[in-house]
Backbone as numpy.savetxt, mean C-alpha at the origin, in Angstrom:
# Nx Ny Nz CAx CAy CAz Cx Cy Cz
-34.34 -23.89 14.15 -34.18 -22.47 14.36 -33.07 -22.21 15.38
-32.98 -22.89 16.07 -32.04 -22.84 17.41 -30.70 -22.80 16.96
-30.29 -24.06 16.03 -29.32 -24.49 15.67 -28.42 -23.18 14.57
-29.93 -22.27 13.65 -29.58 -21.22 12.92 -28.61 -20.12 13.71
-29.35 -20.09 14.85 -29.15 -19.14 15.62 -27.65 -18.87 16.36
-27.51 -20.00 16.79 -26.57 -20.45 17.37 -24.93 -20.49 16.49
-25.63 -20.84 14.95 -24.47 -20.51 14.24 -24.17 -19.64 13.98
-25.30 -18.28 13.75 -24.80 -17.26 13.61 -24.16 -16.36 14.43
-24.53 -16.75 16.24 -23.64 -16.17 17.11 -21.95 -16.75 17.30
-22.23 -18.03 16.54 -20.46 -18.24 16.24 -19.80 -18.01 15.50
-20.34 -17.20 14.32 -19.79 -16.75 12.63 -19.82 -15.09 13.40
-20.56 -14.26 14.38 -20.26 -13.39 14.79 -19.19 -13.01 16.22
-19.14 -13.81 16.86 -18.34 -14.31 17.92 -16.45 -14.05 16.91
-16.73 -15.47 15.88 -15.59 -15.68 15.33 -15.31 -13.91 14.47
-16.17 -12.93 14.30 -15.97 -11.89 13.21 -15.30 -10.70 13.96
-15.59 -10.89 15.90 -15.49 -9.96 16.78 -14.30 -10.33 17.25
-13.73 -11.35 17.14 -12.42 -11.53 17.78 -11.47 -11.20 16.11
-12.03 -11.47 15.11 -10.98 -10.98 13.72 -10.78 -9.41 14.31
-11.59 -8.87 14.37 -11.19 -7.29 14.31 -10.54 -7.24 15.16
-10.09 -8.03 16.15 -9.10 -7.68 17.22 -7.64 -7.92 17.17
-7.80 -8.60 15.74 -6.14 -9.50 15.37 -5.72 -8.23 14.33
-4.91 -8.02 14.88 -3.90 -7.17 13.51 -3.54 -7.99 12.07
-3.97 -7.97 11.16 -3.74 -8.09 10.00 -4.63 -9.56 9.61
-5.57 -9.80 10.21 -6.50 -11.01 10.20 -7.14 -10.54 9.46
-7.68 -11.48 8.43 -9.16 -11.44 7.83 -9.80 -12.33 8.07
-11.02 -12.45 7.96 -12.21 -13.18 8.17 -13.78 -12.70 6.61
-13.46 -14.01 6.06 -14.25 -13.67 5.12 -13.72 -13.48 4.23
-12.54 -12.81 3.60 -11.78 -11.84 2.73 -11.96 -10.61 3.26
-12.58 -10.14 4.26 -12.35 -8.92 4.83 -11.28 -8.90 5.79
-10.51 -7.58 5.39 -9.06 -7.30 6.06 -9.63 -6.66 7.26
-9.77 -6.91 8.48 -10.00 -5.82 9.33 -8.85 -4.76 9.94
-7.39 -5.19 9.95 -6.33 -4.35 10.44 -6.95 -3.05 9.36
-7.07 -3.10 8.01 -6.84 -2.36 6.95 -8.32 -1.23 7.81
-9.24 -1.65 8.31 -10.34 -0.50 8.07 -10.10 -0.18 9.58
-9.04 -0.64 10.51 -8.93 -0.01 12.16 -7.57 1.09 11.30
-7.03 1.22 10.15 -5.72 1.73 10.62 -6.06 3.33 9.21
-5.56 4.42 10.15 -5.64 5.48 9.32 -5.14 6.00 7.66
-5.12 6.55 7.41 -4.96 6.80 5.90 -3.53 7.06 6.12
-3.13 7.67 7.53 -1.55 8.02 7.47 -0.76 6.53 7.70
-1.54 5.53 8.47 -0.74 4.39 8.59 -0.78 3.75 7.24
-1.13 3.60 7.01 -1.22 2.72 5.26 -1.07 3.63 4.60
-0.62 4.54 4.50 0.78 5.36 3.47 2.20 4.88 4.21
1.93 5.32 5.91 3.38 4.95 6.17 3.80 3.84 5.94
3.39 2.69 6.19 3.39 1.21 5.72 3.68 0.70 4.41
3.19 1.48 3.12 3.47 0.84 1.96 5.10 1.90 2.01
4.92 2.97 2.33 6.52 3.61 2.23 7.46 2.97 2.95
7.12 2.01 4.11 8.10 2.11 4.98 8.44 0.24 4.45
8.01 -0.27 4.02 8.06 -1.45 3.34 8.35 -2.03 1.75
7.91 -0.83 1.16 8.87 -1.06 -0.38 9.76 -0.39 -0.76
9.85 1.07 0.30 11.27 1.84 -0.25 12.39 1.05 0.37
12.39 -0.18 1.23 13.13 -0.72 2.42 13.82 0.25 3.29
13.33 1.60 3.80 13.46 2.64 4.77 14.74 3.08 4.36
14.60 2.94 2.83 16.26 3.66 2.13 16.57 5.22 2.25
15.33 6.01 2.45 15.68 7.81 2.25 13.75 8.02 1.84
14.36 9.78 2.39 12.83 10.05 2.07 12.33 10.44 0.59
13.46 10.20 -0.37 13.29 10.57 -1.76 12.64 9.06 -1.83
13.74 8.10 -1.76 12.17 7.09 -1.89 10.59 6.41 -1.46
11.18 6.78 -0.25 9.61 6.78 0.59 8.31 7.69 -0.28
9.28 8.62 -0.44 8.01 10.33 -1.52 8.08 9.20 -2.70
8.44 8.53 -3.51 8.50 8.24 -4.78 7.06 7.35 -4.18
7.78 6.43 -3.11 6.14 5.24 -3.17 5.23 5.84 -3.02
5.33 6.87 -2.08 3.84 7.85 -1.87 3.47 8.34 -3.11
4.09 8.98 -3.96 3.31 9.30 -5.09 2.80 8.38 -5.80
3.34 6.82 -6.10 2.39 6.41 -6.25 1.31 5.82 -6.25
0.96 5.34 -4.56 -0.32 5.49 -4.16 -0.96 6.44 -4.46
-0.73 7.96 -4.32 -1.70 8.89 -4.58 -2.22 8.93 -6.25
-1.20 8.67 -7.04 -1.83 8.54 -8.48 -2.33 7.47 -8.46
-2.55 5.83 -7.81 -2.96 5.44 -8.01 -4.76 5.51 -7.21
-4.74 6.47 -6.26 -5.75 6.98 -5.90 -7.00 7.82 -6.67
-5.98 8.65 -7.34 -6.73 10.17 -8.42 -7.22 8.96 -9.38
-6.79 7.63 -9.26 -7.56 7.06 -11.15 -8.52 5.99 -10.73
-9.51 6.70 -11.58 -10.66 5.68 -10.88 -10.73 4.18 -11.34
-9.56 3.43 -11.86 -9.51 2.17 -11.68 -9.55 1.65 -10.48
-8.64 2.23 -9.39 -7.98 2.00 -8.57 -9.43 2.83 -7.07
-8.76 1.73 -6.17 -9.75 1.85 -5.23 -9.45 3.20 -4.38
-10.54 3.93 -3.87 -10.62 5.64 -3.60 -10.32 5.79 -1.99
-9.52 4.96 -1.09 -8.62 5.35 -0.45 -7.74 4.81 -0.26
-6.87 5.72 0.92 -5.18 5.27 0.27 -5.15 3.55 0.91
-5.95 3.01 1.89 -5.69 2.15 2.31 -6.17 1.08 1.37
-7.43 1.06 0.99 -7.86 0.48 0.19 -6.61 0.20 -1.32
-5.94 1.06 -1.55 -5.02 0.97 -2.80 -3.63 0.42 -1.95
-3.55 0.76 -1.18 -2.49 0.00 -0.64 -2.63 -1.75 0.00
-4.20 -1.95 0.07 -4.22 -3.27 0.20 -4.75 -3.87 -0.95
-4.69 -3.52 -1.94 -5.25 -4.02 -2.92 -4.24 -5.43 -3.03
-4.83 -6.83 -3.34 -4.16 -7.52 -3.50 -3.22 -7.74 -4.45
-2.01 -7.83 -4.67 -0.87 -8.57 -5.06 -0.25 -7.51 -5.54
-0.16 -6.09 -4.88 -0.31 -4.95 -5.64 1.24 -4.12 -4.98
1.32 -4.60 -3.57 1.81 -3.84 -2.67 3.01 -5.20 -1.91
4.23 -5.05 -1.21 4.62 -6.48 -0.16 3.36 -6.97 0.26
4.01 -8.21 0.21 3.02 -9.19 1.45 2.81 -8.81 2.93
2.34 -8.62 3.53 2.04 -7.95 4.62 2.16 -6.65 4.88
2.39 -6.06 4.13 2.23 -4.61 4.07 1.44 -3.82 5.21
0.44 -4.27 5.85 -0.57 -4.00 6.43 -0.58 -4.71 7.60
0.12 -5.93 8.15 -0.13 -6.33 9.38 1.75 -6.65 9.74
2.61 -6.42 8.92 3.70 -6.84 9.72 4.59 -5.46 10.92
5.02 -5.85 11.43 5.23 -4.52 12.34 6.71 -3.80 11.61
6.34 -2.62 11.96 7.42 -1.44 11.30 8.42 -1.64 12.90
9.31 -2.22 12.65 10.19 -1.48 14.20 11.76 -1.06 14.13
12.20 -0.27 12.92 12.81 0.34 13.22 12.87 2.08 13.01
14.17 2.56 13.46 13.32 4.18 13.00 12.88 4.49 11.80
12.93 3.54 10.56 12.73 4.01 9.55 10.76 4.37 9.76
10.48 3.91 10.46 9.19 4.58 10.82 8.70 5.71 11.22
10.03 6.50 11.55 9.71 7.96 11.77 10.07 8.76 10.93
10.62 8.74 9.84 10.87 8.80 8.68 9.32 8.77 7.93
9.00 7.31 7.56 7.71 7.27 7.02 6.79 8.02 7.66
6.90 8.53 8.76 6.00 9.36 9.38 5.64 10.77 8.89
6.79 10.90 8.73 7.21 12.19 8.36 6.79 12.45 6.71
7.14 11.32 5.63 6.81 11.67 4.57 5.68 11.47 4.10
4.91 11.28 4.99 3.48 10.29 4.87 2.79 11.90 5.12
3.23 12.40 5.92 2.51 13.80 6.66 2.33 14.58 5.16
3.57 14.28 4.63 3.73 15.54 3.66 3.42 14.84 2.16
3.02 13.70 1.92 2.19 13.24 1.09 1.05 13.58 1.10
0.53 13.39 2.09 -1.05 13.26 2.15 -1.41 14.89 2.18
-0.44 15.90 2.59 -0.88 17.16 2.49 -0.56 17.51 0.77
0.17 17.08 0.32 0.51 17.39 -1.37 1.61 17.01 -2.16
2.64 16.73 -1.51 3.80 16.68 -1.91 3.94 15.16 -2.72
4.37 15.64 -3.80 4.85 14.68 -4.62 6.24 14.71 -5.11
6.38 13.10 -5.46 8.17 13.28 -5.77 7.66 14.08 -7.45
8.57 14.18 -8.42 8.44 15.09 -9.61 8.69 14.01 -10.39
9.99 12.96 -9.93 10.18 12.14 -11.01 9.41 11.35 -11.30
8.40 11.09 -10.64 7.76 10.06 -10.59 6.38 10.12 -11.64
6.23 11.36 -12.10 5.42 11.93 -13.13 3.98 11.10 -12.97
3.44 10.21 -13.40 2.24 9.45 -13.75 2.28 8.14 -13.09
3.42 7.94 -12.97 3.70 6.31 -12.39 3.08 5.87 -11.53
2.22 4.26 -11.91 1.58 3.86 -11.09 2.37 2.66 -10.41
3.25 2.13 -11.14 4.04 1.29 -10.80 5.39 1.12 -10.22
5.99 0.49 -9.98 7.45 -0.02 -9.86 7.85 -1.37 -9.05
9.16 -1.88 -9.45 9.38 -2.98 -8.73 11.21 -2.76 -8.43
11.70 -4.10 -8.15 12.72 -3.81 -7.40 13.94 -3.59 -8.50
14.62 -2.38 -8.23 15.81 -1.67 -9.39 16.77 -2.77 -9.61
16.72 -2.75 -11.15 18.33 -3.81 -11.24 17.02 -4.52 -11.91
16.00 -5.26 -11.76 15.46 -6.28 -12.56 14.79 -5.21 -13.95
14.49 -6.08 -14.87 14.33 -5.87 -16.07 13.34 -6.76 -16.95
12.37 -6.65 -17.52 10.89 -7.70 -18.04 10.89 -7.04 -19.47
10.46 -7.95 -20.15 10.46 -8.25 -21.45 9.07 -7.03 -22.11
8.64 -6.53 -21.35 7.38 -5.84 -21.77 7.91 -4.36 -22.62
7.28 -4.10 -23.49 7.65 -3.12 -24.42 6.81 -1.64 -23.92
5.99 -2.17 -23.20 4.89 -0.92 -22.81 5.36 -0.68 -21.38
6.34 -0.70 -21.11 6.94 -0.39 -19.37 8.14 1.32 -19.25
7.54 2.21 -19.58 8.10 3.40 -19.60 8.72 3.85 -18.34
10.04 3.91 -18.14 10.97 3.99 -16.53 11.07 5.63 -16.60
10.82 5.58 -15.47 10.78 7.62 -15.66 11.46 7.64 -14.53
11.95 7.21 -13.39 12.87 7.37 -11.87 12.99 6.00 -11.41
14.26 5.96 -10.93 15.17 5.22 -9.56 15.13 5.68 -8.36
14.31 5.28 -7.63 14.43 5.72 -6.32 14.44 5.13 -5.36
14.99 4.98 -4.59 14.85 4.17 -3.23 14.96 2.40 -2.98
15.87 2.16 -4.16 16.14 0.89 -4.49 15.16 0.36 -5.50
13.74 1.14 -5.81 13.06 0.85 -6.74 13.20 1.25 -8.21
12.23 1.10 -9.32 12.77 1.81 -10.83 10.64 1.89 -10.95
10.62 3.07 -11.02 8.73 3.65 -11.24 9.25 3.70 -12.94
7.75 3.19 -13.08 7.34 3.36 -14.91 5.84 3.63 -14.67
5.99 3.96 -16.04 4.42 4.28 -16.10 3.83 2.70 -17.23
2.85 2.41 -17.58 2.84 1.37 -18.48 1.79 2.29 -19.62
2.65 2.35 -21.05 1.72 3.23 -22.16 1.44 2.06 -23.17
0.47 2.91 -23.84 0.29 1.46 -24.85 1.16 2.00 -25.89
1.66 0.48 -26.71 2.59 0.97 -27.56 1.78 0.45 -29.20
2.16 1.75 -29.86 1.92 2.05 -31.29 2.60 1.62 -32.03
């Protein structure tokens, strides 16, 4: 019993110092992801895949977190969809933002989360980096923005 005990104050010991590490998990639980607000993990996926190109692209990534929010495949907050694995950059969530393009993301993050959507970006849940090109027939490109190319993926008839 002792020995039970004892392990479990070191599997909790070890769980109390994760939440203290920025972008650590323990378990498969992300803890940076559930200390950081809905505005930081918008600013973060904007400020990391538009590469802090303009706020037309920063709004493009934001919209599509938020559509990928409204669909209930996809997990029901923005952080949660922004850490979804293999979904978003690699570190998206624990590497540090340090240049001004963070006040920027600040800014479009404000006006995401209050409503604003880019237009071109219509349905798009996706995009990757502009200039590449994949063999898939169901990859519908609806905007270029911000060094990226958003599609939507339809099924094809």
């Amino acid at each position: 019993m002792r020995a039970i005990s004892s392990t479990l104050l070191r599997v909790a010991a070890l769980a109390v110092v994760a939440t203290g590490l920025g972008g650590c998990s323990f378990m498969g639980i992300n803890f940076a992801m559930n200390q950081m607000s809905e505005k930081e993990c918008m600013m973060r996926a904007m400020y990391f895949e538009s590469n802090r190109s303009s706020a037309e692209g920063m709004l493009a990534v934001g919209t599509v977190v938020m559509n990928r929010y409204n669909d209930p495949r996809y997990p029901k907050t923005v952080c949660g969809v922004v850490g979804q694995k293999n979904q978003f950059a690699q570190g998206v969530l624990s590497r540090p933002m340090t240049d001004s393009g963070a006040v920027l993301a600040s800014q479009v993050a404000d006006q995401v989360l209050r409503g604003s959507r880019h237009p071109g970006v219509q349905n798009a849940q996706h995009f990757h980096t502009a200039g590449l090109r994949f063999p898939y027939n169901n990859m519908f490109y609806v905007l270029e923005a911000g060094g990226n190319e958003f599609y939507e993926k339809r099924t094809v008839r």
